Amino acid sequence: MMGKLQNLETLDLKGTNVWKLPSTLFKLQQLRHLIAYKVELETYSRDFYGFDGGVGIRRLVNLQELLYIDVDVYVRQGGRVVRELGELIQLRRLGVLGLRKEYGVELCSSIEKMKNLFFLDVTSSEGEVLDLQSLSSPPMLLQRLELSGNLEKFPNWISSLLNLKKLKLARCGLSDDPLGVLQALPTLVELTLCQTYDGEELCFKRGGFLTLEVLYFDRLERLKLVRVEEGAMPHLEELDIMACKMLEKVPLGIECLANLKFLHFAYMPKEFAMALNPTKLGGDISPDQKPLGWFTRMIIASSAARGVLKEADAREESKDWVNQVRDIVYDIEDTLDEFNLRLQQHQCHGFLGFLYKTIKLVKHLKPRHHLATQIQSIKSRVHDVYERRQRYEFNFHDQGSSSNALRDTWHDHRGDALHIKEDELVGIDKPWEKLIEWLVGGESRLEVISVYGMPGLGKTSLVKKVYDHQRVIQHFQHHVWINVSQSFKTKELIKDMIKQLYGEIKEPVPQGVATMDEDSLKTTVNVFLQQRGLYGHVYNLEALASEDSWTLFCKKAFGENSCRPELLGFSKNILKRCGGLPLAIVAICSFLSTKEKTMIEWEIVHRTLGSLLESNDKLENMKEILSLSYNDLPSYLKPCLLYLGFFPEDYLIEPSRLIKLWTAEGFVSEKGGLTIEEVAESHLHELINRSLIQVAETNWEGRVKWCRVHDFIREIILSKLRDQNCGVIITKQHTKLPQKVRWLSIHNSVDNVPENKIFSHLRSLFIFGVDTIPKSYVHSFFSSIRLLRVLDLRDAPLEKLPNEIVNLFYLRYLSLRRTKIKKLPKMIGKLQNLETLDLKGTSVRELPSKLFKIQQLRHLIAYKVEYSFYGFDGQVRIRRLVNLQELLYIDVDVYQGGRVVRGWES
């Protein structure tokens, strides 16, 4: 009489021995969750049992969860039961056991009707083929998929699951490598391959599995080799390999998995265990000296520290504490790279070679003590920082703080814009009239008007004056002014918006909104608005024109529309620094009003404006407002913006240069379907759209040709660089240098750099506006830097490239543009990590043959325009540069032209 429980919503029989359900159960139309299965584990295998599926399951029309129904019990009725599943269109979680091949088409048809399904687990009967090929329209919300059974052919529809996060394939018996289909899944986080692949080799290719965090291999019994290319699985944190009996080597390239935190091997062959334990190979080292141990721990520590650093930056925690964590991250990275560099110099091959050679290094190399000291120092500092973190968090939570609470302790001066008198506003007539025209003129329809521009332009002031205008008030029956606080949560805001939108039209909110991610929520809003014919206008509020800027400056600084003649020059120069930014003009004039109106006082203000931004109370408000735009940036954009601080003031930057530099620094991660350069370009446009980077000029196609940053945004950037100890910009003598310099930008003269300074931690070097570089300086400088990634010598007065350059193993970006270099070192092929080589404007015509061994090279630019056009001499070996994205310009008329041209096909 189970059917008498008419209000039953959940029936949980998991782990029981109930296999047969009463037929009256199928009368419970309120039932939403039916869970009836048992798992019995033996060693590392499992037996799975579900309940006997019977005819009548279709009546449970409100089922959201059905785990697990065995459709192989009633052989004659199996097909009918599978068809009945198609009537359970509300299902979100479905588990099916005992599927026969002849039921495959019918199950596919049923699944296609389950539009809300996000979990699907299908297991075939023992020895049966799992036939799911006919699933042409899989549920697009599917987030977790488990398939167990012999797949004659891999289901290609899996590659269309754009929301899939977890995938498990078991007992599939695939002969073809499935990674090629799976590597482009844009949201895949966890992948399990259990008795799935019968091949001998698996290769994770560069740019594949960009979101994968967890990877399991289980009983791939013929697998002999796993290869990981650099750039594959950049976010992998956990790797489990179990019972792969033929696998004798640790995955090649495992050292490229920089975020790996957990490495687990079980039931592996003796040869594999020997490879992991070098002491068994005939050595005498203590446990603490085992290379895999400390090397993996260092990688884990680096990854964990970076995670803490990202979180702390977002929460704007204690500056000193965050800088300590940041220094630890950099030092771990330096230690790992120094160690790897020594391995490279001793010609290690593969990861086994890496392990075995490590023993010799630890025992015999003189630098062993130095490395050991570094590691012990890092361990001690991590412990100290952790203890301080514990104390800090206690106080932090004690005060009820969060990032937003901390931020709320200062007054949000943007709200002051709501109280500005209309006669104090300058230069808003044109945008004011345009916005009012859009609001009250034209057709009567639903519209959204957006106003955007860089911080401090007066967007809030403008919109408030439009909102308060009498024509606007009379035109609309209802109007509300809403302030969105700094502490809002985007997902909750959009969910609330969706509820209100559907509430207005008296329709139910779409199913699944409560569990949707942010992108899905945004899509839901967009679909709603598009279906209802929403129109919109976008107004780009630009900086004040020169005349309006001058009017505002005089009004605020002198209380009238004129300037004292003796102060005219200084006033113009100070105003130029403001760049048409009303916030900056008003703030600086407020400060000037406290100074005597003399030439000496105003010259001091102009000369020290950058430092005043740090120390003066009247300018602090402006700094806080401008800083908000930086603080609100996602973590992946912050280093990209800070990087612009290394360029001189008012410097025009080519987007392509910036993109190459960002990728060389490792600021950009690949995304499915896009090159890393395309992702970097999207970062640039996002910063432009946020008005933090200005477009200085566009080309004939409308693309950005030159960009720059506003002077005061640059001051904010420089302030952040100083706070974070991220780099040094040397513009004058006696610039104070920290002990460890990792980014160095030299402006105007190298004489300002101490000759006896050793830059052993340097990662990036820029030189701007330097007229002379002594030869002795070049050789002594480059002999001390080993970890350099970026070397930008554009326009530097160099005639010969020092041979020490070829020892920069980690160098990814080398620009010699418009130098006087005529020849490259013969051994430049040693720069195996080089991605960009820029020789534009040099006299280099012939490239060394070793250069064509650099397989990571993506941008090769070598040409000069004088009275005519010159490229570099094309060579047959060009075909080896298989990762080239940019090749400018190759002259095929020098040697074997036809063969060179054919080589491009490779």
PDB file of N, CA and C in Angstrom, residues 17 87 113 155 178 207 211 217 261 288 319 411 441 449 465 585 591 657 736 757-758 786 791 820 830 858 863 903:
ATOM      1  N   ASN A  17      18.875  -3.248   0.363  1.00  0.00           N
ATOM      2  CA  ASN A  17      18.755  -4.386  -0.562  1.00  0.00           C
ATOM      3  C   ASN A  17      17.394  -4.416  -1.249  1.00  0.00           C
ATOM      4  N   GLU A  87       8.944  10.309 -21.014  1.00  0.00           N
ATOM      5  CA  GLU A  87       7.835  11.120 -20.523  1.00  0.00           C
ATOM      6  C   GLU A  87       8.190  11.831 -19.219  1.00  0.00           C
ATOM      7  N   LYS A 113      14.427  14.496 -24.833  1.00  0.00           N
ATOM      8  CA  LYS A 113      13.258  15.212 -24.317  1.00  0.00           C
ATOM      9  C   LYS A 113      13.518  15.823 -22.935  1.00  0.00           C
ATOM     10  N   PRO A 155      31.165   8.676 -29.008  1.00  0.00           N
ATOM     11  CA  PRO A 155      30.034   9.570 -29.317  1.00  0.00           C
ATOM     12  C   PRO A 155      30.498  11.011 -29.539  1.00  0.00           C
ATOM     13  N   PRO A 178      40.877   9.267 -27.255  1.00  0.00           N
ATOM     14  CA  PRO A 178      39.708  10.148 -27.109  1.00  0.00           C
ATOM     15  C   PRO A 178      40.054  11.586 -26.766  1.00  0.00           C
ATOM     16  N   GLY A 207      47.581  23.743 -25.251  1.00  0.00           N
ATOM     17  CA  GLY A 207      46.323  24.448 -25.436  1.00  0.00           C
ATOM     18  C   GLY A 207      45.093  23.605 -25.170  1.00  0.00           C
ATOM     19  N   THR A 211      40.613  24.013 -18.726  1.00  0.00           N
ATOM     20  CA  THR A 211      39.928  24.196 -17.439  1.00  0.00           C
ATOM     21  C   THR A 211      40.054  22.985 -16.530  1.00  0.00           C
ATOM     22  N   PHE A 217      43.473   8.223 -14.150  1.00  0.00           N
ATOM     23  CA  PHE A 217      43.697   7.087 -15.039  1.00  0.00           C
ATOM     24  C   PHE A 217      43.526   5.824 -14.201  1.00  0.00           C
ATOM     25  N   LYS A 261      49.050  19.985  -7.356  1.00  0.00           N
ATOM     26  CA  LYS A 261      49.130  19.960  -5.891  1.00  0.00           C
ATOM     27  C   LYS A 261      49.122  18.539  -5.343  1.00  0.00           C
ATOM     28  N   ASP A 288      65.263  13.418   2.557  1.00  0.00           N
ATOM     29  CA  ASP A 288      65.025  14.837   2.283  1.00  0.00           C
ATOM     30  C   ASP A 288      65.622  15.277   0.968  1.00  0.00           C
ATOM     31  N   LYS A 319      48.744  45.204   3.656  1.00  0.00           N
ATOM     32  CA  LYS A 319      49.690  45.400   2.571  1.00  0.00           C
ATOM     33  C   LYS A 319      51.011  44.687   2.839  1.00  0.00           C
ATOM     34  N   HIS A 411      34.888  57.101   2.937  1.00  0.00           N
ATOM     35  CA  HIS A 411      33.710  57.695   2.305  1.00  0.00           C
ATOM     36  C   HIS A 411      33.805  57.543   0.790  1.00  0.00           C
ATOM     37  N   GLY A 441      12.284  61.892 -26.403  1.00  0.00           N
ATOM     38  CA  GLY A 441      11.902  61.964 -27.813  1.00  0.00           C
ATOM     39  C   GLY A 441      11.745  60.586 -28.411  1.00  0.00           C
ATOM     40  N   ILE A 449      19.600  53.208 -21.694  1.00  0.00           N
ATOM     41  CA  ILE A 449      20.634  54.154 -22.108  1.00  0.00           C
ATOM     42  C   ILE A 449      21.824  53.992 -21.175  1.00  0.00           C
ATOM     43  N   LYS A 465      22.006  65.165 -13.357  1.00  0.00           N
ATOM     44  CA  LYS A 465      21.400  66.408 -13.855  1.00  0.00           C
ATOM     45  C   LYS A 465      20.335  66.114 -14.919  1.00  0.00           C
ATOM     46  N   ILE A 585      40.944  68.085 -12.500  1.00  0.00           N
ATOM     47  CA  ILE A 585      41.017  69.548 -12.538  1.00  0.00           C
ATOM     48  C   ILE A 585      40.492  70.143 -11.233  1.00  0.00           C
ATOM     49  N   PHE A 591      43.560  72.035  -4.353  1.00  0.00           N
ATOM     50  CA  PHE A 591      44.863  72.066  -3.691  1.00  0.00           C
ATOM     51  C   PHE A 591      45.573  73.396  -3.956  1.00  0.00           C
ATOM     52  N   ARG A 657      52.566  44.907 -29.582  1.00  0.00           N
ATOM     53  CA  ARG A 657      53.706  44.837 -28.660  1.00  0.00           C
ATOM     54  C   ARG A 657      53.244  44.450 -27.264  1.00  0.00           C
ATOM     55  N   LYS A 736      66.390  54.599  -5.425  1.00  0.00           N
ATOM     56  CA  LYS A 736      66.577  53.548  -4.432  1.00  0.00           C
ATOM     57  C   LYS A 736      66.130  52.211  -5.015  1.00  0.00           C
ATOM     58  N   LYS A 757      75.681  46.680  -9.175  1.00  0.00           N
ATOM     59  CA  LYS A 757      74.442  46.015  -8.779  1.00  0.00           C
ATOM     60  C   LYS A 757      74.290  44.708  -9.556  1.00  0.00           C
ATOM     61  N   ILE A 758      73.987  43.611  -8.836  1.00  0.00           N
ATOM     62  CA  ILE A 758      73.768  42.314  -9.472  1.00  0.00           C
ATOM     63  C   ILE A 758      72.266  42.052  -9.541  1.00  0.00           C
ATOM     64  N   ARG A 786      70.195  35.491 -15.337  1.00  0.00           N
ATOM     65  CA  ARG A 786      70.024  34.143 -15.876  1.00  0.00           C
ATOM     66  C   ARG A 786      68.558  33.763 -16.054  1.00  0.00           C
ATOM     67  N   LEU A 791      63.241  40.864 -22.758  1.00  0.00           N
ATOM     68  CA  LEU A 791      64.328  41.806 -23.014  1.00  0.00           C
ATOM     69  C   LEU A 791      63.897  42.725 -24.153  1.00  0.00           C
ATOM     70  N   LYS A 820      71.179  49.002 -33.956  1.00  0.00           N
ATOM     71  CA  LYS A 820      72.168  48.969 -35.031  1.00  0.00           C
ATOM     72  C   LYS A 820      72.770  47.575 -35.208  1.00  0.00           C
ATOM     73  N   LYS A 830      69.955  28.251 -28.744  1.00  0.00           N
ATOM     74  CA  LYS A 830      69.881  27.803 -27.349  1.00  0.00           C
ATOM     75  C   LYS A 830      68.689  28.421 -26.620  1.00  0.00           C
ATOM     76  N   ARG A 858      56.860  32.049 -32.081  1.00  0.00           N
ATOM     77  CA  ARG A 858      55.530  32.353 -32.610  1.00  0.00           C
ATOM     78  C   ARG A 858      55.532  33.620 -33.467  1.00  0.00           C
ATOM     79  N   TYR A 863      62.488  42.905 -40.856  1.00  0.00           N
ATOM     80  CA  TYR A 863      62.487  43.658 -42.117  1.00  0.00           C
ATOM     81  C   TYR A 863      62.844  45.118 -41.838  1.00  0.00           C
ATOM     82  N   GLY A 903      58.102  24.698 -48.192  1.00  0.00           N
ATOM     83  CA  GLY A 903      58.289  24.406 -46.773  1.00  0.00           C
ATOM     84  C   GLY A 903      57.240  25.040 -45.891  1.00  0.00           C
TER      85      GLY A 903
END
